[in-house]
CSV table of C-alpha atoms in Angstrom, one decimal:
chain,number,residue,atom,x,y,z
A,1,MET,CA,-0.1,0.1,0.0
A,2,ALA,CA,1.3,3.4,-0.9
A,3,HIS,CA,2.2,5.8,1.8
A,4,LYS,CA,-0.3,8.4,2.8
A,5,THR,CA,0.9,12.1,2.4
A,6,ILE,CA,1.0,14.7,5.1
A,7,GLY,CA,1.2,18.4,4.3
A,8,MET,CA,3.4,20.5,6.7
A,9,LEU,CA,3.2,24.3,6.5
A,10,ILE,CA,5.3,27.0,8.1
A,11,TYR,CA,5.3,30.6,7.0
A,12,ALA,CA,9.1,30.8,7.6
A,13,ASN,CA,12.2,28.8,6.6
A,14,PRO,CA,11.6,25.4,8.2
A,15,ASP,CA,15.3,24.8,8.4
A,16,HIS,CA,15.6,27.3,11.4
A,17,TYR,CA,13.0,25.5,13.6
A,18,PRO,CA,14.4,22.3,15.3
A,19,PRO,CA,10.9,21.0,16.4
A,20,THR,CA,9.6,21.3,12.9
A,21,ILE,CA,12.7,19.5,11.5
A,22,ASN,CA,12.3,16.8,14.2
A,23,ALA,CA,8.6,16.3,13.3
A,24,VAL,CA,9.4,16.1,9.7
A,25,HIS,CA,12.0,13.4,10.1
A,26,LEU,CA,9.8,11.2,12.4
A,27,LEU,CA,6.7,11.5,10.3
A,28,SER,CA,8.7,10.8,7.2
A,29,GLU,CA,9.4,7.3,8.6
A,30,HIS,CA,5.7,6.5,8.1
A,31,PHE,CA,4.3,9.0,5.7
A,32,ASP,CA,5.4,10.9,2.6
A,33,VAL,CA,5.6,14.6,3.4
A,34,VAL,CA,5.0,17.8,1.5
A,35,LEU,CA,6.9,20.4,3.3
A,36,ILE,CA,5.8,24.1,2.4
A,37,GLY,CA,7.7,27.2,3.7
A,38,ARG,CA,8.8,30.6,2.6
A,39,ASN,CA,11.8,31.1,0.3
A,40,GLN,CA,13.8,33.1,2.8
A,41,ASP,CA,17.4,32.8,3.9
A,42,PRO,CA,19.5,29.9,2.5
A,43,ALA,CA,18.2,26.3,2.4
A,44,ILE,CA,20.6,24.4,4.7
A,45,TRP,CA,18.8,21.2,5.9
A,46,LYS,CA,18.9,17.9,4.1
A,47,TYR,CA,15.5,16.2,4.5
A,48,PRO,CA,14.6,12.6,3.8
A,49,SER,CA,14.1,11.6,0.2
A,50,ASN,CA,10.3,11.2,0.6
A,51,VAL,CA,10.0,14.8,1.8
A,52,LYS,CA,9.2,17.3,-1.0
A,53,VAL,CA,10.2,20.7,0.0
A,54,HIS,CA,8.5,23.7,-1.6
A,55,ARG,CA,10.0,27.2,-0.8
A,56,LEU,CA,7.4,29.7,-2.0
A,57,GLY,CA,7.9,33.2,-3.2
A,58,LYS,CA,10.8,35.3,-4.4
A,59,TYR,CA,14.0,34.7,-2.5
A,60,THR,CA,14.8,37.3,0.1
A,61,SER,CA,16.2,37.5,3.7
A,62,VAL,CA,14.0,37.8,6.8
A,63,ARG,CA,15.3,41.4,7.3
A,64,GLU,CA,14.4,42.4,3.7
A,65,ARG,CA,10.8,40.9,4.3
A,66,GLU,CA,10.4,42.9,7.4
A,67,LYS,CA,11.0,46.2,5.6
A,68,GLN,CA,8.2,45.5,3.0
A,69,SER,CA,5.1,47.6,2.9
A,70,LEU,CA,1.8,46.0,4.3
A,71,GLU,CA,0.4,45.9,0.7
A,72,ALA,CA,3.5,43.8,-0.4
A,73,LYS,CA,3.2,41.5,2.6
A,74,LEU,CA,-0.5,41.1,2.0
A,75,TRP,CA,0.0,40.0,-1.6
A,76,GLU,CA,2.7,37.7,-0.8
A,77,TYR,CA,0.4,36.1,1.8
A,78,ILE,CA,-2.4,35.7,-0.7
A,79,ASN,CA,0.0,34.1,-3.3
A,80,PHE,CA,1.4,31.8,-0.6
A,81,VAL,CA,-2.2,30.6,0.1
A,82,ALA,CA,-2.9,30.1,-3.7
A,83,GLN,CA,0.3,28.1,-4.1
A,84,ALA,CA,-0.1,26.1,-1.0
A,85,GLN,CA,-3.7,25.2,-1.8
A,86,LYS,CA,-2.6,23.5,-5.1
A,87,LEU,CA,0.2,21.6,-3.4
A,88,LEU,CA,-2.0,20.3,-0.6
A,89,LYS,CA,-4.7,18.8,-2.8
A,90,GLU,CA,-3.7,15.2,-2.4
A,91,VAL,CA,-2.6,15.2,1.3
A,92,SER,CA,-4.4,13.2,4.0
A,93,LEU,CA,-3.7,15.7,6.9
A,94,ILE,CA,-2.3,19.2,7.2
A,95,TYR,CA,0.2,20.1,10.0
A,96,ALA,CA,0.6,23.9,10.4
A,97,TYR,CA,3.2,25.7,12.6
A,98,ASP,CA,2.2,29.0,14.2
A,99,TYR,CA,-0.6,31.3,13.4
A,100,PHE,CA,0.6,32.5,9.9
A,101,ALA,CA,0.7,29.0,8.7
A,102,TYR,CA,-2.5,28.0,10.5
A,103,THR,CA,-4.6,30.7,8.8
A,104,VAL,CA,-3.1,29.6,5.4
A,105,ALA,CA,-4.2,26.0,6.2
A,106,TYR,CA,-7.6,27.2,7.2
A,107,PHE,CA,-8.1,29.0,3.9
A,108,CYS,CA,-6.7,26.0,2.0
A,109,LEU,CA,-9.3,23.7,3.7
A,110,LEU,CA,-12.1,26.0,2.6
A,111,LEU,CA,-11.0,25.3,-1.0
A,112,GLN,CA,-10.7,21.5,-0.5
A,113,PRO,CA,-13.5,19.4,-1.9
A,114,LYS,CA,-13.2,16.9,1.1
A,115,GLY,CA,-12.7,17.2,4.8
A,116,ILE,CA,-9.1,16.9,5.9
A,117,PRO,CA,-7.8,16.7,9.5
A,118,LEU,CA,-5.8,19.7,10.7
A,119,ILE,CA,-3.2,19.9,13.3
A,120,TYR,CA,-2.1,23.4,14.6
A,121,HIS,CA,1.3,23.6,16.4
A,122,ASN,CA,1.6,26.8,18.3
A,123,HIS,CA,5.2,27.5,19.1
A,124,ASP,CA,5.1,30.9,20.8
A,125,LEU,CA,2.0,32.7,22.3
A,126,ASN,CA,1.3,36.3,21.5
A,127,GLU,CA,-0.3,37.7,24.6
A,128,LYS,CA,-1.5,41.0,22.9
A,129,LEU,CA,-3.1,41.6,19.7
A,130,PHE,CA,-1.0,43.3,17.0
A,131,PRO,CA,-2.6,46.5,15.2
A,132,LEU,CA,-4.7,46.0,12.2
A,133,SER,CA,-2.2,48.2,10.4
A,134,SER,CA,-0.1,45.1,10.2
A,135,LEU,CA,-0.5,41.8,8.4
A,136,SER,CA,0.3,40.1,11.8
A,137,GLY,CA,-2.7,41.8,13.3
A,138,TRP,CA,-5.2,40.5,10.7
A,139,VAL,CA,-3.7,37.0,10.7
A,140,GLN,CA,-3.7,36.9,14.5
A,141,ARG,CA,-7.3,37.7,14.7
A,142,GLY,CA,-8.1,35.0,12.1
A,143,GLU,CA,-6.1,32.4,14.1
A,144,ARG,CA,-8.2,33.2,17.3
A,145,LYS,CA,-11.5,33.1,15.3
A,146,TRP,CA,-10.7,29.9,13.5
A,147,ALA,CA,-8.6,28.0,16.0
A,148,HIS,CA,-11.6,25.7,16.9
A,149,LYS,CA,-11.4,24.2,13.3
A,150,ALA,CA,-8.3,22.4,14.2
A,151,ASN,CA,-8.5,18.7,15.4
A,152,PHE,CA,-5.8,19.4,18.0
A,153,VAL,CA,-3.8,22.4,19.0
A,154,ILE,CA,-0.2,21.5,20.2
A,155,PHE,CA,1.9,23.4,22.6
A,156,PRO,CA,5.3,23.0,24.0
A,157,SER,CA,4.1,23.4,27.6
A,158,GLN,CA,0.8,22.7,29.5
A,159,GLU,CA,0.9,26.3,30.9
A,160,ARG,CA,0.7,27.8,27.4
A,161,ALA,CA,-2.1,25.4,26.4
A,162,LEU,CA,-4.1,26.7,29.4
A,163,PHE,CA,-3.3,30.2,28.8
A,164,PHE,CA,-4.3,29.9,25.1
A,165,LYS,CA,-7.7,28.5,26.1
A,166,LYS,CA,-8.3,31.5,28.5
A,167,LEU,CA,-7.0,34.0,25.9
A,168,THR,CA,-9.2,32.7,23.0
A,169,ASN,CA,-12.1,30.8,24.7
A,170,PHE,CA,-10.9,27.8,22.9
A,171,LEU,CA,-12.8,24.7,23.8
A,172,GLY,CA,-11.1,22.2,21.5
A,173,LYS,CA,-8.5,19.6,22.1
A,174,THR,CA,-5.0,20.3,23.0
A,175,MET,CA,-1.8,18.3,23.4
A,176,VAL,CA,1.7,19.0,24.8
A,177,VAL,CA,4.8,18.2,22.9
A,178,PRO,CA,8.0,19.5,24.7
A,179,ASN,CA,10.7,21.0,22.5
A,180,PHE,CA,13.2,18.1,23.1
A,181,PRO,CA,16.0,17.3,20.6
A,182,ARG,CA,15.8,14.1,18.5
A,183,LYS,CA,17.9,11.3,19.9
A,184,SER,CA,18.7,9.9,16.5
A,185,TYR,CA,20.4,13.2,15.6
A,186,PHE,CA,22.2,13.9,18.9
A,187,GLN,CA,24.2,10.6,19.1
A,188,GLU,CA,26.8,10.1,21.9
A,189,HIS,CA,30.2,11.7,21.4
A,190,PRO,CA,32.8,8.9,20.4
A,191,ASN,CA,35.4,10.3,22.9
A,192,PHE,CA,33.0,11.5,25.7
A,193,PRO,CA,35.2,10.6,28.8
A,194,ASN,CA,38.3,12.6,27.5
A,195,LEU,CA,36.0,15.3,26.4
A,196,LEU,CA,34.8,15.8,30.0
A,197,LEU,CA,38.4,16.3,31.2
A,198,GLU,CA,39.0,18.9,28.5
A,199,ARG,CA,35.7,20.7,29.4
A,200,PHE,CA,36.6,20.8,33.1
A,201,HIS,CA,40.1,22.2,32.6
A,202,ASN,CA,39.1,24.8,30.0
A,203,PRO,CA,35.8,26.0,31.6
A,204,GLN,CA,33.3,27.6,29.1
A,205,ILE,CA,29.8,28.8,29.8
A,206,LEU,CA,27.6,28.5,26.7
A,207,LEU,CA,24.5,30.5,25.7
A,208,GLN,CA,23.1,29.4,22.4
A,209,GLY,CA,20.0,30.8,20.7
A,210,THR,CA,18.8,34.3,20.6
A,211,VAL,CA,21.3,36.6,22.4
A,212,SER,CA,19.4,39.5,24.1
A,213,VAL,CA,20.1,41.9,27.1
A,214,LYS,CA,16.5,41.3,28.0
A,215,ASN,CA,17.5,37.7,28.9
A,216,SER,CA,19.7,38.1,31.8
A,217,LEU,CA,22.8,38.6,29.5
A,218,LEU,CA,24.3,41.4,31.5
A,219,GLU,CA,23.8,39.6,34.7
A,220,LEU,CA,25.6,36.6,33.2
A,221,ILE,CA,28.5,38.7,32.0
A,222,GLU,CA,28.7,40.4,35.5
A,223,SER,CA,28.8,36.9,37.1
A,224,LEU,CA,32.4,36.6,35.7
A,225,ASP,CA,33.5,39.2,38.3
A,226,PHE,CA,32.9,36.5,41.0
A,227,LEU,CA,34.4,33.6,39.0
A,228,ASN,CA,37.9,32.2,38.3
A,229,GLN,CA,39.7,34.1,35.6
A,230,SER,CA,40.0,31.0,33.4
A,231,ILE,CA,36.1,30.8,33.0
A,232,GLU,CA,34.8,32.3,29.8
A,233,ILE,CA,31.3,32.9,28.2
A,234,LYS,CA,30.6,31.8,24.6
A,235,LEU,CA,27.6,33.5,23.0
A,236,ILE,CA,26.3,32.0,19.7
A,237,GLY,CA,23.1,33.1,17.9
A,238,TYR,CA,21.3,36.1,16.5
A,239,ILE,CA,21.8,39.5,18.2
A,240,GLN,CA,20.5,42.9,17.4
A,241,GLU,CA,23.3,45.4,16.6
A,242,ALA,CA,22.2,47.6,19.4
A,243,ASP,CA,22.5,44.9,22.0
A,244,LYS,CA,26.0,43.9,20.6
A,245,LEU,CA,27.1,47.4,21.3
A,246,VAL,CA,25.7,47.2,24.8
A,247,ILE,CA,27.4,43.8,25.6
A,248,ARG,CA,30.8,45.2,24.2
A,249,ASN,CA,30.7,48.3,26.3
A,250,PHE,CA,29.4,46.4,29.4
A,251,SER,CA,32.1,43.8,29.2
A,252,ILE,CA,34.9,46.5,28.8
A,253,THR,CA,33.4,48.4,31.7
A,254,LYS,CA,33.6,45.2,33.9
A,255,ASN,CA,37.1,44.3,32.5
A,256,VAL,CA,35.9,41.0,31.2
A,257,ALA,CA,35.8,41.7,27.5
A,258,GLU,CA,38.5,39.1,26.7
A,259,ARG,CA,36.5,36.4,28.5
A,260,VAL,CA,33.1,37.1,26.5
A,261,LYS,CA,33.2,35.6,23.0
A,262,TYR,CA,30.4,36.2,20.6
A,263,PHE,CA,29.8,34.0,17.5
A,264,PRO,CA,27.2,34.7,14.7
A,265,PRO,CA,24.3,32.1,14.4
A,266,VAL,CA,25.2,28.9,12.7
A,267,PRO,CA,22.8,26.5,10.9
A,268,TYR,CA,21.2,23.9,13.3
A,269,ASN,CA,23.3,21.1,11.7
A,270,ASP,CA,26.5,23.0,12.6
A,271,LEU,CA,25.4,23.7,16.1
A,272,PRO,CA,26.3,20.5,17.9
A,273,PRO,CA,30.1,20.7,17.7
A,274,HIS,CA,29.9,24.0,19.6
A,275,THR,CA,27.7,22.6,22.3
A,276,TRP,CA,29.8,19.4,22.9
A,277,LYS,CA,32.9,21.6,23.4
A,278,ALA,CA,31.3,23.8,26.1
A,279,SER,CA,31.5,23.0,29.9
A,280,LEU,CA,27.9,24.0,30.9
A,281,GLY,CA,24.9,25.7,29.4
A,282,VAL,CA,22.7,28.4,30.6
A,283,CYS,CA,19.0,29.3,30.0
A,284,LEU,CA,18.2,32.3,31.9
A,285,TYR,CA,14.9,34.2,31.3
A,286,LYS,CA,13.4,37.0,33.4
A,287,LYS,CA,9.6,37.0,34.1
A,288,THR,CA,8.7,39.0,31.0
A,289,GLY,CA,5.9,37.1,29.6
A,290,ILE,CA,4.2,33.7,29.3
A,291,ASN,CA,6.7,32.4,26.9
A,292,HIS,CA,9.7,33.1,29.0
A,293,GLN,CA,8.0,31.9,32.2
A,294,THR,CA,7.2,28.4,30.6
A,295,MET,CA,10.6,27.4,29.3
A,296,GLY,CA,10.7,24.3,31.5
A,297,THR,CA,9.6,22.2,28.6
A,298,ALA,CA,9.5,24.8,25.7
A,299,SER,CA,13.2,25.6,25.6
A,300,ASN,CA,15.2,23.9,22.9
A,301,LYS,CA,18.5,24.6,24.4
A,302,ILE,CA,18.1,23.2,27.8
A,303,TYR,CA,17.7,19.8,26.3
A,304,GLU,CA,20.2,20.3,23.5
A,305,TYR,CA,22.8,20.9,26.4
A,306,ALA,CA,21.5,17.7,28.0
A,307,ALA,CA,22.0,15.8,24.8
A,308,CYS,CA,25.6,16.8,24.7
A,309,GLY,CA,26.1,16.0,28.4
A,310,LEU,CA,26.2,19.4,29.8
A,311,PRO,CA,25.1,20.6,33.2
A,312,VAL,CA,22.5,23.4,32.9
A,313,ILE,CA,21.7,26.6,34.9
A,314,VAL,CA,18.2,27.7,34.5
A,315,SER,CA,16.0,30.5,36.0
A,316,ASP,CA,14.8,29.8,39.6
A,317,GLN,CA,11.1,30.2,38.7
A,318,PRO,CA,8.1,27.8,39.5
A,319,ASN,CA,7.8,26.4,35.8
A,320,TYR,CA,11.5,25.3,35.7
A,321,ARG,CA,11.3,24.0,39.3
A,322,GLU,CA,8.2,22.0,38.4
A,323,HIS,CA,9.9,20.1,35.5
A,324,LEU,CA,13.5,20.1,36.5
A,325,ALA,CA,13.9,20.1,40.3
A,326,ASN,CA,14.7,16.4,40.5
A,327,GLU,CA,17.5,16.5,37.9
A,328,SER,CA,21.0,16.2,39.4
A,329,TRP,CA,22.6,18.0,36.3
A,330,VAL,CA,20.4,21.1,36.7
A,331,ARG,CA,21.2,24.2,38.9
A,332,PHE,CA,18.9,27.1,39.5
A,333,ALA,CA,19.9,30.7,39.8
A,334,ASP,CA,18.2,34.0,40.1
A,335,PRO,CA,18.2,35.5,36.6
A,336,ASP,CA,18.5,39.1,38.1
A,337,ASN,CA,21.4,38.3,40.4
A,338,PRO,CA,25.0,37.9,39.1
A,339,LYS,CA,26.1,36.4,42.4
A,340,SER,CA,23.5,33.7,42.2
A,341,ILE,CA,24.5,32.8,38.7
A,342,ALA,CA,28.2,32.7,39.8
A,343,SER,CA,27.4,30.4,42.7
A,344,ALA,CA,25.6,28.0,40.4
A,345,VAL,CA,28.7,28.0,38.0
A,346,GLU,CA,31.1,27.4,41.0
A,347,ASP,CA,28.9,24.5,42.3
A,348,ILE,CA,29.2,22.8,38.9
A,349,MET,CA,32.8,23.3,38.3
A,350,SER,CA,34.0,22.9,41.9
A,351,ASP,CA,35.0,19.2,41.6
A,352,PHE,CA,35.7,17.0,38.7
A,353,ASN,CA,34.0,13.9,40.1
A,354,LYS,CA,30.8,15.8,40.7
A,355,TYR,CA,31.1,17.6,37.3
A,356,GLN,CA,31.6,14.2,35.5
A,357,ALA,CA,28.5,12.7,37.4
A,358,MET,CA,26.4,15.7,36.3
A,359,CYS,CA,27.5,15.3,32.7
A,360,LEU,CA,26.7,11.7,32.6
A,361,ALA,CA,23.3,12.2,34.2
A,362,ALA,CA,22.4,15.0,31.7
A,363,ARG,CA,23.2,12.6,28.7
A,364,GLN,CA,21.3,9.7,30.4
A,365,ALA,CA,18.3,11.9,31.1
A,366,PHE,CA,18.2,12.9,27.4
A,367,GLU,CA,18.4,9.3,26.2
A,368,GLU,CA,15.8,8.1,28.5
A,369,LYS,CA,13.1,10.7,28.6
A,370,TYR,CA,14.0,14.1,27.2
A,371,ASN,CA,14.2,13.3,23.5
A,372,TYR,CA,11.7,14.1,20.7
A,373,GLU,CA,11.1,10.5,19.8
A,374,SER,CA,9.5,10.0,23.2
A,375,ALA,CA,7.7,13.4,23.3
A,376,PHE,CA,6.3,13.2,19.8
A,377,TYR,CA,5.0,9.6,20.0
A,378,PRO,CA,1.5,10.4,21.5
A,379,LEU,CA,1.0,13.0,18.7
A,380,PHE,CA,2.3,10.5,16.1
A,381,LYS,CA,-0.4,8.0,17.2
A,382,THR,CA,-3.0,10.7,17.0
A,383,ILE,CA,-2.0,11.6,13.5
A,384,GLN,CA,-2.1,8.0,12.5
A,385,GLU,CA,-5.6,7.8,13.8
A,386,LEU,CA,-6.8,11.0,12.1
A,387,VAL,CA,-5.3,9.9,8.7
A,388,CYS,CA,-6.9,6.5,8.9
A,389,GLY,CA,-10.2,8.0,9.9
A,390,SER,CA,-10.3,10.7,7.1
A,391,GLU,CA,-9.4,8.0,4.6
A,392,VAL,CA,-12.4,6.0,5.6
A,393,LYS,CA,-14.7,8.9,5.8
A,394,ASN,CA,-13.8,10.3,2.4
A,395,LYS,CA,-14.3,7.0,0.6
């Protein structure tokens, strides 16, 4: 019997979103996949052979698109809907990521001659409505009005699911799929024991992902004041130019400029070597919104650190405590207090035997429970049931 086909939509470059990449790989083991995204920034990820990737629209960078007029953005969106609808004619289920793709999927279903199941995966919540002078404002209102058309809405944390229901009066079905890495991708380092010794003797604190002064970055840098001179910070990810200038000046003022190293973002497939070489990872967010307060299961980087056997420092907040309090490889710190961050670093790096045990525990936890294969399985079974059900219904 020929494979059924799943249509996956994201109004961005799918190569930049690890949970999307992970879902595509796992679904492609059982279904053919039509993956539709925008033609923005370079195509960098190699997908399985039964995944047909369509990058719609004229090629531009994200920054170039942000500068377009509302009229240009609207016409691009309309064209995206029209092209996606043609590509999704023969699929058995549509899986849409975030509200731009979800509204595209909704319009596509209106034009379909038969009912097709729809999964909506919400990565990040928008607590406030954007103005109607922006495309985001119109699409966001469409998402809130039509969310009930989805068979399931997926969130990376239970707290976000509950908040979404309250925000939109959503009465439909939700499911939680944490943003864990894929075990088949983060395979164990072949020289792990020797790597731990190297890490311990050349201590490096790693922050990967979006680099922003809003996310306890200055507090992290200031923590170097209280730490051994050999300890450095490595920042890798996208940063706004204004924030880069603030970091540079702050590091100079604190006399730690030589110990703070910034690297531009790299493709997801080039990130693991950076993570393996670090000594410990940090995921520090202030209480600035529902997304930052619910990173206990929604943060990719916490579990990418664990996949590479890194101890992790996270914000001392209820959501993080709820999910990680019993993990021996995790330490908690006040994201507003440099001394608290420094104390957590010292605790991790104070003794090699302790450090080694934490590294091994992190890797074991990833292999046994904090991997995408385990997290995605309940949703995979649901998708199987929906696809089979829709096939029977449409005969």
